[in-house]
PDB file of C-alpha atoms and ligand atoms in Angstrom:
ATOM      1  CA  MET A   1      27.722   5.961  -0.923  1.00  0.00           C
ATOM      2  CA  GLY A   2      25.895   9.023   0.215  1.00  0.00           C
ATOM      3  CA  LEU A   3      24.525   8.676   3.724  1.00  0.00           C
ATOM      4  CA  PHE A   4      21.841  11.083   4.659  1.00  0.00           C
ATOM      5  CA  LYS A   5      19.507  11.381   7.741  1.00  0.00           C
ATOM      6  CA  SER A   6      16.444  13.196   7.288  1.00  0.00           C
ATOM      7  CA  SER A   7      15.600  16.354   9.228  1.00  0.00           C
ATOM      8  CA  ASP A   8      12.903  18.988   9.404  1.00  0.00           C
ATOM      9  CA  LYS A   9      14.929  21.263   7.038  1.00  0.00           C
ATOM     10  CA  THR A  10      13.871  19.338   4.078  1.00  0.00           C
ATOM     11  CA  ALA A  11      11.560  22.064   2.700  1.00  0.00           C
ATOM     12  CA  GLY A  12      11.984  22.223  -1.069  1.00  0.00           C
ATOM     13  CA  ARG A  13      10.511  21.513  -4.434  1.00  0.00           C
ATOM     14  CA  LEU A  14      10.406  18.183  -5.967  1.00  0.00           C
ATOM     15  CA  ASP A  15      11.604  18.390  -9.530  1.00  0.00           C
ATOM     16  CA  THR A  16       9.744  15.841 -11.686  1.00  0.00           C
ATOM     17  CA  ASP A  17      12.286  16.197 -14.414  1.00  0.00           C
ATOM     18  CA  ARG A  18      14.971  14.717 -12.095  1.00  0.00           C
ATOM     19  CA  LEU A  19      13.439  11.835 -10.460  1.00  0.00           C
ATOM     20  CA  PRO A  20      15.077   8.760  -9.290  1.00  0.00           C
ATOM     21  CA  ARG A  21      14.378   6.049 -11.911  1.00  0.00           C
ATOM     22  CA  HIS A  22      14.521   3.287  -9.363  1.00  0.00           C
ATOM     23  CA  ILE A  23      13.610   3.667  -5.618  1.00  0.00           C
ATOM     24  CA  ALA A  24      13.971   0.816  -3.187  1.00  0.00           C
ATOM     25  CA  ILE A  25      12.434   0.684   0.402  1.00  0.00           C
ATOM     26  CA  ILE A  26      13.369  -1.353   3.527  1.00  0.00           C
ATOM     27  CA  MET A  27       9.824  -1.312   4.937  1.00  0.00           C
ATOM     28  CA  ASP A  28      10.985  -1.239   8.748  1.00  0.00           C
ATOM     29  CA  GLY A  29       9.063  -0.350  11.907  1.00  0.00           C
ATOM     30  CA  ASN A  30       5.861  -2.335  11.598  1.00  0.00           C
ATOM     31  CA  GLY A  31       6.163  -4.008  14.861  1.00  0.00           C
ATOM     32  CA  ARG A  32       7.323  -0.939  16.804  1.00  0.00           C
ATOM     33  CA  TRP A  33       4.353   0.908  15.339  1.00  0.00           C
ATOM     34  CA  ALA A  34       2.074  -1.668  16.650  1.00  0.00           C
ATOM     35  CA  LYS A  35       3.623  -2.136  20.056  1.00  0.00           C
ATOM     36  CA  LYS A  36       3.367   1.646  20.600  1.00  0.00           C
ATOM     37  CA  ARG A  37      -0.447   1.250  20.252  1.00  0.00           C
ATOM     38  CA  GLY A  38      -0.728  -1.897  22.278  1.00  0.00           C
ATOM     39  CA  LEU A  39      -1.653  -4.015  19.056  1.00  0.00           C
ATOM     40  CA  PRO A  40      -0.165  -7.256  17.901  1.00  0.00           C
ATOM     41  CA  ARG A  41       2.843  -6.830  15.550  1.00  0.00           C
ATOM     42  CA  THR A  42       0.704  -8.349  12.768  1.00  0.00           C
ATOM     43  CA  ALA A  43      -1.548  -5.294  12.845  1.00  0.00           C
ATOM     44  CA  GLY A  44       1.563  -3.289  12.110  1.00  0.00           C
ATOM     45  CA  HIS A  45       2.199  -5.264   9.093  1.00  0.00           C
ATOM     46  CA  ALA A  46      -1.377  -4.917   7.928  1.00  0.00           C
ATOM     47  CA  VAL A  47      -1.029  -1.138   8.016  1.00  0.00           C
ATOM     48  CA  GLY A  48       2.550  -1.468   6.493  1.00  0.00           C
ATOM     49  CA  ALA A  49       0.912  -3.145   3.383  1.00  0.00           C
ATOM     50  CA  GLU A  50      -1.489  -0.114   3.229  1.00  0.00           C
ATOM     51  CA  THR A  51       1.607   2.178   3.302  1.00  0.00           C
ATOM     52  CA  PHE A  52       3.072   0.079   0.432  1.00  0.00           C
ATOM     53  CA  ARG A  53       0.028   0.712  -1.623  1.00  0.00           C
ATOM     54  CA  LYS A  54      -0.220   4.410  -0.947  1.00  0.00           C
ATOM     55  CA  VAL A  55       3.690   4.754  -1.768  1.00  0.00           C
ATOM     56  CA  ALA A  56       3.385   2.529  -5.039  1.00  0.00           C
ATOM     57  CA  THR A  57       0.524   4.544  -6.218  1.00  0.00           C
ATOM     58  CA  HIS A  58       2.449   7.773  -5.648  1.00  0.00           C
ATOM     59  CA  CYS A  59       5.387   6.353  -7.390  1.00  0.00           C
ATOM     60  CA  LYS A  60       3.212   5.585 -10.303  1.00  0.00           C
ATOM     61  CA  GLU A  61       1.742   9.075 -10.268  1.00  0.00           C
ATOM     62  CA  LEU A  62       5.104  10.800 -10.159  1.00  0.00           C
ATOM     63  CA  GLY A  63       6.458   8.598 -13.079  1.00  0.00           C
ATOM     64  CA  VAL A  64       9.030   6.730 -11.045  1.00  0.00           C
ATOM     65  CA  GLU A  65       9.938   3.744 -13.246  1.00  0.00           C
ATOM     66  CA  TYR A  66      10.941   1.009 -10.744  1.00  0.00           C
ATOM     67  CA  LEU A  67       9.996   0.557  -7.067  1.00  0.00           C
ATOM     68  CA  THR A  68      11.559  -2.328  -5.215  1.00  0.00           C
ATOM     69  CA  VAL A  69      10.293  -3.390  -1.735  1.00  0.00           C
ATOM     70  CA  TYR A  70      11.718  -5.777   0.976  1.00  0.00           C
ATOM     71  CA  ALA A  71       8.683  -7.596   1.968  1.00  0.00           C
ATOM     72  CA  PHE A  72      10.281 -10.855   3.587  1.00  0.00           C
ATOM     73  CA  SER A  73      13.927 -11.578   3.930  1.00  0.00           C
ATOM     74  CA  THR A  74      15.761 -14.835   4.102  1.00  0.00           C
ATOM     75  CA  GLU A  75      16.262 -14.141   7.833  1.00  0.00           C
ATOM     76  CA  ASN A  76      12.479 -13.366   8.524  1.00  0.00           C
ATOM     77  CA  TRP A  77      11.778 -17.096   8.843  1.00  0.00           C
ATOM     78  CA  LYS A  78      13.384 -17.053  12.290  1.00  0.00           C
ATOM     79  CA  ARG A  79      10.312 -14.891  13.574  1.00  0.00           C
ATOM     80  CA  PRO A  80       7.423 -16.737  15.285  1.00  0.00           C
ATOM     81  CA  LYS A  81       5.216 -18.821  12.982  1.00  0.00           C
ATOM     82  CA  ASP A  82       2.255 -16.853  13.645  1.00  0.00           C
ATOM     83  CA  GLU A  83       3.957 -13.699  12.378  1.00  0.00           C
ATOM     84  CA  VAL A  84       5.288 -15.439   9.275  1.00  0.00           C
ATOM     85  CA  ASP A  85       1.900 -16.895   8.605  1.00  0.00           C
ATOM     86  CA  ALA A  86       0.490 -13.492   8.949  1.00  0.00           C
ATOM     87  CA  ILE A  87       2.973 -11.645   6.603  1.00  0.00           C
ATOM     88  CA  MET A  88       2.296 -14.473   3.966  1.00  0.00           C
ATOM     89  CA  GLY A  89      -1.559 -14.002   4.497  1.00  0.00           C
ATOM     90  CA  ILE A  90      -1.201 -10.243   3.815  1.00  0.00           C
ATOM     91  CA  LEU A  91       0.696 -10.924   0.834  1.00  0.00           C
ATOM     92  CA  GLU A  92      -1.684 -13.238  -0.486  1.00  0.00           C
ATOM     93  CA  THR A  93      -4.486 -10.846   0.043  1.00  0.00           C
ATOM     94  CA  TYR A  94      -2.747  -8.030  -1.657  1.00  0.00           C
ATOM     95  CA  LEU A  95      -1.835 -10.161  -4.656  1.00  0.00           C
ATOM     96  CA  HIS A  96      -5.569 -11.240  -4.909  1.00  0.00           C
ATOM     97  CA  GLU A  97      -6.402  -7.489  -5.072  1.00  0.00           C
ATOM     98  CA  ALA A  98      -3.368  -6.632  -7.388  1.00  0.00           C
ATOM     99  CA  ILE A  99      -4.570  -8.972  -9.910  1.00  0.00           C
ATOM    100  CA  GLU A 100      -7.923  -7.085 -10.121  1.00  0.00           C
ATOM    101  CA  THR A 101      -6.427  -3.679 -10.444  1.00  0.00           C
ATOM    102  CA  MET A 102      -3.040  -4.107 -12.148  1.00  0.00           C
ATOM    103  CA  GLU A 103      -4.396  -3.909 -15.573  1.00  0.00           C
ATOM    104  CA  ARG A 104      -6.098  -0.427 -15.051  1.00  0.00           C
ATOM    105  CA  ASP A 105      -2.862   0.700 -13.373  1.00  0.00           C
ATOM    106  CA  ARG A 106      -0.514  -0.902 -15.938  1.00  0.00           C
ATOM    107  CA  VAL A 107       1.677  -1.932 -12.916  1.00  0.00           C
ATOM    108  CA  LYS A 108       4.225  -4.512 -13.756  1.00  0.00           C
ATOM    109  CA  MET A 109       5.240  -6.869 -10.861  1.00  0.00           C
ATOM    110  CA  LYS A 110       8.199  -9.021 -10.496  1.00  0.00           C
ATOM    111  CA  PHE A 111       9.461 -11.053  -7.449  1.00  0.00           C
ATOM    112  CA  PHE A 112      13.127 -11.110  -6.170  1.00  0.00           C
ATOM    113  CA  GLY A 113      13.952 -14.058  -3.976  1.00  0.00           C
ATOM    114  CA  ASP A 114      13.458 -17.875  -3.702  1.00  0.00           C
ATOM    115  CA  VAL A 115       9.702 -18.268  -4.002  1.00  0.00           C
ATOM    116  CA  SER A 116       9.944 -22.017  -4.543  1.00  0.00           C
ATOM    117  CA  VAL A 117       9.446 -22.522  -0.735  1.00  0.00           C
ATOM    118  CA  LEU A 118       6.271 -20.509  -0.459  1.00  0.00           C
ATOM    119  CA  SER A 119       2.920 -22.101  -0.148  1.00  0.00           C
ATOM    120  CA  PRO A 120       1.303 -23.441  -3.490  1.00  0.00           C
ATOM    121  CA  ALA A 121      -1.594 -20.772  -3.344  1.00  0.00           C
ATOM    122  CA  LEU A 122       1.088 -18.014  -2.975  1.00  0.00           C
ATOM    123  CA  ARG A 123       3.423 -19.396  -5.635  1.00  0.00           C
ATOM    124  CA  GLU A 124       0.443 -19.611  -7.963  1.00  0.00           C
ATOM    125  CA  LEU A 125      -0.439 -15.951  -7.347  1.00  0.00           C
ATOM    126  CA  ILE A 126       2.977 -14.982  -7.852  1.00  0.00           C
ATOM    127  CA  ALA A 127       3.177 -16.524 -11.172  1.00  0.00           C
ATOM    128  CA  GLU A 128      -0.109 -15.241 -12.004  1.00  0.00           C
ATOM    129  CA  THR A 129       0.741 -11.652 -11.370  1.00  0.00           C
ATOM    130  CA  GLU A 130       4.011 -11.877 -13.136  1.00  0.00           C
ATOM    131  CA  ARG A 131       2.324 -13.480 -16.294  1.00  0.00           C
ATOM    132  CA  ILE A 132      -0.560 -11.030 -16.292  1.00  0.00           C
ATOM    133  CA  SER A 133       1.693  -7.924 -15.861  1.00  0.00           C
ATOM    134  CA  ASP A 134       4.482  -9.035 -18.092  1.00  0.00           C
ATOM    135  CA  THR A 135       3.792  -6.563 -20.895  1.00  0.00           C
ATOM    136  CA  PHE A 136       2.430  -3.634 -18.750  1.00  0.00           C
ATOM    137  CA  ASP A 137       4.347  -0.358 -19.137  1.00  0.00           C
ATOM    138  CA  GLY A 138       3.580   1.493 -15.905  1.00  0.00           C
ATOM    139  CA  VAL A 139       5.630   1.520 -12.703  1.00  0.00           C
ATOM    140  CA  GLN A 140       7.411  -1.788 -12.258  1.00  0.00           C
ATOM    141  CA  VAL A 141       7.294  -3.094  -8.530  1.00  0.00           C
ATOM    142  CA  ASN A 142       9.782  -5.701  -7.559  1.00  0.00           C
ATOM    143  CA  MET A 143       8.598  -7.424  -4.585  1.00  0.00           C
ATOM    144  CA  CYS A 144      11.460  -9.057  -2.546  1.00  0.00           C
ATOM    145  CA  VAL A 145      10.050 -12.083  -0.842  1.00  0.00           C
ATOM    146  CA  ASN A 146      12.401 -14.780   0.831  1.00  0.00           C
ATOM    147  CA  TYR A 147      15.130 -12.534  -0.554  1.00  0.00           C
ATOM    148  CA  GLY A 148      18.633 -11.972   0.694  1.00  0.00           C
ATOM    149  CA  GLY A 149      21.330 -10.006  -1.066  1.00  0.00           C
ATOM    150  CA  ARG A 150      24.129 -12.693  -0.221  1.00  0.00           C
ATOM    151  CA  SER A 151      21.979 -15.682  -1.423  1.00  0.00           C
ATOM    152  CA  GLU A 152      21.186 -13.769  -4.521  1.00  0.00           C
ATOM    153  CA  ILE A 153      25.016 -13.384  -5.369  1.00  0.00           C
ATOM    154  CA  ILE A 154      25.714 -17.107  -4.609  1.00  0.00           C
ATOM    155  CA  ARG A 155      22.677 -18.037  -6.904  1.00  0.00           C
ATOM    156  CA  ALA A 156      24.094 -15.873  -9.592  1.00  0.00           C
ATOM    157  CA  ALA A 157      27.428 -17.360  -9.237  1.00  0.00           C
ATOM    158  CA  GLU A 158      26.094 -20.976  -9.443  1.00  0.00           C
ATOM    159  CA  CYS A 159      24.178 -20.151 -12.487  1.00  0.00           C
ATOM    160  CA  TRP A 160      27.256 -18.641 -14.133  1.00  0.00           C
ATOM    161  CA  ALA A 161      29.235 -21.805 -13.081  1.00  0.00           C
ATOM    162  CA  ARG A 162      26.739 -23.925 -14.813  1.00  0.00           C
ATOM    163  CA  ASP A 163      26.876 -21.921 -17.948  1.00  0.00           C
ATOM    164  CA  ARG A 164      30.676 -22.010 -17.798  1.00  0.00           C
ATOM    165  CA  GLU A 165      30.631 -25.814 -17.539  1.00  0.00           C
ATOM    166  CA  ALA A 166      28.160 -25.872 -20.359  1.00  0.00           C
ATOM    167  CA  GLY A 167      30.779 -24.259 -22.554  1.00  0.00           C
ATOM    168  CA  ASP A 168      30.688 -20.391 -21.957  1.00  0.00           C
ATOM    169  CA  THR A 169      34.320 -19.553 -22.010  1.00  0.00           C
ATOM    170  CA  GLY A 170      33.869 -15.734 -21.998  1.00  0.00           C
ATOM    171  CA  GLU A 171      35.290 -13.571 -19.351  1.00  0.00           C
ATOM    172  CA  LEU A 172      33.141 -12.916 -16.281  1.00  0.00           C
ATOM    173  CA  THR A 173      32.536  -9.060 -16.283  1.00  0.00           C
ATOM    174  CA  GLU A 174      30.144  -6.969 -13.882  1.00  0.00           C
ATOM    175  CA  GLU A 175      27.693  -6.578 -16.735  1.00  0.00           C
ATOM    176  CA  LYS A 176      27.801 -10.315 -17.440  1.00  0.00           C
ATOM    177  CA  PHE A 177      27.260 -11.151 -13.872  1.00  0.00           C
ATOM    178  CA  GLU A 178      24.328  -8.962 -13.463  1.00  0.00           C
ATOM    179  CA  ARG A 179      22.463 -10.868 -15.889  1.00  0.00           C
ATOM    180  CA  TYR A 180      22.328 -13.641 -13.486  1.00  0.00           C
ATOM    181  CA  LEU A 181      20.737 -11.528 -10.690  1.00  0.00           C
ATOM    182  CA  TYR A 182      17.007 -11.364 -10.057  1.00  0.00           C
ATOM    183  CA  SER A 183      17.256  -7.622 -11.208  1.00  0.00           C
ATOM    184  CA  ALA A 184      18.795  -8.449 -14.579  1.00  0.00           C
ATOM    185  CA  GLY A 185      17.804  -5.615 -16.876  1.00  0.00           C
ATOM    186  CA  ILE A 186      16.682  -3.276 -14.208  1.00  0.00           C
ATOM    187  CA  PRO A 187      18.822  -0.150 -13.491  1.00  0.00           C
ATOM    188  CA  ASP A 188      20.377  -0.246  -9.964  1.00  0.00           C
ATOM    189  CA  PRO A 189      18.454   1.723  -7.296  1.00  0.00           C
ATOM    190  CA  ASP A 190      19.058   5.491  -7.194  1.00  0.00           C
ATOM    191  CA  LEU A 191      17.600   5.806  -3.937  1.00  0.00           C
ATOM    192  CA  ILE A 192      17.362   3.560  -1.054  1.00  0.00           C
ATOM    193  CA  ILE A 193      14.977   4.419   1.783  1.00  0.00           C
ATOM    194  CA  ARG A 194      15.043   2.997   5.275  1.00  0.00           C
ATOM    195  CA  PRO A 195      12.577   4.194   7.816  1.00  0.00           C
ATOM    196  CA  SER A 196      12.239   3.491  11.514  1.00  0.00           C
ATOM    197  CA  GLY A 197      15.516   4.958  12.660  1.00  0.00           C
ATOM    198  CA  GLU A 198      17.750   1.966  11.625  1.00  0.00           C
ATOM    199  CA  TYR A 199      20.936   2.512   9.586  1.00  0.00           C
ATOM    200  CA  ARG A 200      21.477  -0.881   8.002  1.00  0.00           C
ATOM    201  CA  LEU A 201      21.194  -2.579   4.700  1.00  0.00           C
ATOM    202  CA  SER A 202      20.218  -5.665   6.201  1.00  0.00           C
ATOM    203  CA  ASN A 203      21.159  -8.044   3.207  1.00  0.00           C
ATOM    204  CA  PHE A 204      19.092  -5.932   0.897  1.00  0.00           C
ATOM    205  CA  LEU A 205      20.201  -5.488  -2.686  1.00  0.00           C
ATOM    206  CA  MET A 206      24.017  -5.895  -1.855  1.00  0.00           C
ATOM    207  CA  TRP A 207      25.236  -5.899  -5.227  1.00  0.00           C
ATOM    208  CA  GLN A 208      22.935  -3.141  -6.680  1.00  0.00           C
ATOM    209  CA  SER A 209      23.287  -0.610  -4.042  1.00  0.00           C
ATOM    210  CA  ALA A 210      27.011   0.188  -4.895  1.00  0.00           C
ATOM    211  CA  TYR A 211      26.276   3.596  -5.754  1.00  0.00           C
ATOM    212  CA  SER A 212      22.748   4.097  -4.346  1.00  0.00           C
ATOM    213  CA  GLU A 213      21.918   7.327  -2.433  1.00  0.00           C
ATOM    214  CA  PHE A 214      20.568   6.350   0.992  1.00  0.00           C
ATOM    215  CA  TYR A 215      17.943   8.222   2.950  1.00  0.00           C
ATOM    216  CA  PHE A 216      17.005   7.387   6.629  1.00  0.00           C
ATOM    217  CA  THR A 217      14.080   8.744   8.624  1.00  0.00           C
ATOM    218  CA  ASP A 218      12.791   7.957  12.061  1.00  0.00           C
ATOM    219  CA  VAL A 219       9.319   7.740  10.764  1.00  0.00           C
ATOM    220  CA  LEU A 220       7.932   4.243  11.161  1.00  0.00           C
ATOM    221  CA  TRP A 221       6.944   2.528   7.891  1.00  0.00           C
ATOM    222  CA  PRO A 222       3.199   2.477   8.837  1.00  0.00           C
ATOM    223  CA  ASP A 223       3.428   6.334   9.252  1.00  0.00           C
ATOM    224  CA  PHE A 224       5.243   6.782   6.116  1.00  0.00           C
ATOM    225  CA  ASN A 225       3.175   8.431   3.248  1.00  0.00           C
ATOM    226  CA  GLU A 226       3.400  10.428  -0.076  1.00  0.00           C
ATOM    227  CA  ARG A 227       4.631  13.449   1.683  1.00  0.00           C
ATOM    228  CA  GLU A 228       7.626  11.540   3.361  1.00  0.00           C
ATOM    229  CA  LEU A 229       8.319   9.923   0.001  1.00  0.00           C
ATOM    230  CA  ASP A 230       8.424  13.506  -1.536  1.00  0.00           C
ATOM    231  CA  ARG A 231      10.859  14.458   1.256  1.00  0.00           C
ATOM    232  CA  ALA A 232      13.109  11.580   0.452  1.00  0.00           C
ATOM    233  CA  ILE A 233      13.052  12.522  -3.259  1.00  0.00           C
ATOM    234  CA  ILE A 234      13.861  16.023  -2.542  1.00  0.00           C
ATOM    235  CA  GLU A 235      16.827  15.229  -0.452  1.00  0.00           C
ATOM    236  CA  TYR A 236      17.946  12.875  -3.061  1.00  0.00           C
ATOM    237  CA  GLN A 237      17.830  15.574  -5.618  1.00  0.00           C
ATOM    238  CA  ARG A 238      20.197  17.592  -3.526  1.00  0.00           C
ATOM    239  CA  ARG A 239      23.054  14.909  -3.764  1.00  0.00           C
ATOM    240  CA  ASP A 240      26.056  15.271  -5.827  1.00  0.00           C
ATOM    241  CA  ARG A 241      26.272  11.710  -7.422  1.00  0.00           C
ATOM    242  CA  ARG A 242      30.104  11.241  -8.501  1.00  0.00           C
ATOM    243  CA  TYR A 243      30.303   7.493  -9.010  1.00  0.00           C
ATOM    244  CA  GLY A 244      33.946   7.602  -7.749  1.00  0.00           C
ATOM    245  CA  MET A 245      34.971  10.360 -10.155  1.00  0.00           C
ATOM    246  CA  ILE A 246      35.984  13.976  -9.309  1.00  0.00           C
ATOM    247  CA  ARG A 247      33.889  16.796 -10.662  1.00  0.00           C
TER     248      ARG A 247
HETATM  249  C1  FPP B 301       9.925  -4.768   9.102  1.00  0.00           C
HETATM  250  O1  FPP B 301       9.267  -4.515  10.089  1.00  0.00           O
HETATM  251  C2  FPP B 301       8.686  -5.604   8.221  1.00  0.00           C
HETATM  252  C3  FPP B 301       8.652  -6.839   7.737  1.00  0.00           C
HETATM  253  C4  FPP B 301       9.654  -7.799   8.035  1.00  0.00           C
HETATM  254  C5  FPP B 301       7.475  -7.294   6.968  1.00  0.00           C
HETATM  255  C6  FPP B 301       7.160  -6.255   5.948  1.00  0.00           C
HETATM  256  C7  FPP B 301       5.799  -6.768   5.262  1.00  0.00           C
HETATM  257  C8  FPP B 301       4.740  -6.041   4.857  1.00  0.00           C
HETATM  258  C9  FPP B 301       4.826  -4.514   5.044  1.00  0.00           C
HETATM  259  C10 FPP B 301       3.643  -6.655   4.447  1.00  0.00           C
HETATM  260  C11 FPP B 301       3.904  -7.327   2.923  1.00  0.00           C
HETATM  261  C12 FPP B 301       2.850  -7.119   2.138  1.00  0.00           C
HETATM  262  C13 FPP B 301       2.963  -6.097   1.091  1.00  0.00           C
HETATM  263  C14 FPP B 301       1.717  -6.126   0.182  1.00  0.00           C
HETATM  264  C15 FPP B 301       4.035  -5.286   0.719  1.00  0.00           C
HETATM  265  P1  FPP B 301       9.603  -5.087  11.700  1.00  0.00           P
HETATM  266  O2  FPP B 301       8.567  -6.220  11.847  1.00  0.00           O
HETATM  267  O3  FPP B 301      11.081  -5.645  11.680  1.00  0.00           O
HETATM  268  O4  FPP B 301       9.373  -3.866  12.600  1.00  0.00           O
HETATM  269  P2  FPP B 301      10.185  -3.681  13.906  1.00  0.00           P
HETATM  270  O5  FPP B 301      11.538  -3.525  13.517  1.00  0.00           O
HETATM  271  O6  FPP B 301       9.611  -2.404  14.540  1.00  0.00           O
HETATM  272  O7  FPP B 301       9.925  -4.820  14.972  1.00  0.00           O
END
């Protein structure tokens, strides 16, 4: 695992021929961004959703194939109800808008997590966005909602156990296990970005991050932008990815 903290010495050129295929982001720092401005935390989430839009568009323009974002974790339910409701409301507004624009942008949307416990309105929007965009060939956005890496792995194990009981006698390999994850068929993230000065994975993509490169920055998510994404990619392009081998 390549750990890297950003610095101001990141001047360089982004090589569009060596882009990470899959970027994953922990959108952190919304609350602190709002607090610094004397605003309610929910204002930070609203601006955070704008940042997500900008970053997704930039990924699309650059030609990044997959963007996975952590919108709401299995642990986020422990937050005050007002804040949880606000995040769900922001998500709902975003999905309404996305349905209007996704055909033009060819954005494909997938949801990772147990969405069965969300409101009927949100569940319907999620099903609709996945259905409409299923055949689109632009950037694929994977939105993690009520997602936790550990519960994803347990869910996969349960699904495999069911198949085994139903008669699958084949050996359980890594490749086979991956087919039971939300990310089935999607390459592992090449680059995982965590803004806001925290250095944790926080139960995000626990299986898939085995060989990801990590990029940390002190910038709070609402202040993150296209330039910050370019910086992260430039740093990523300096890494020597060995996957446990010697070169
Ligand atoms: C972490 O920051 C952020 C979240 C738990 C929620 C992120 C949700 C959004 C950006 C809106 C989702 C909608 C779309 C369209 C992507 P924090 O609240 O933990 O910040 P803090 O660490 O500063 O308190």
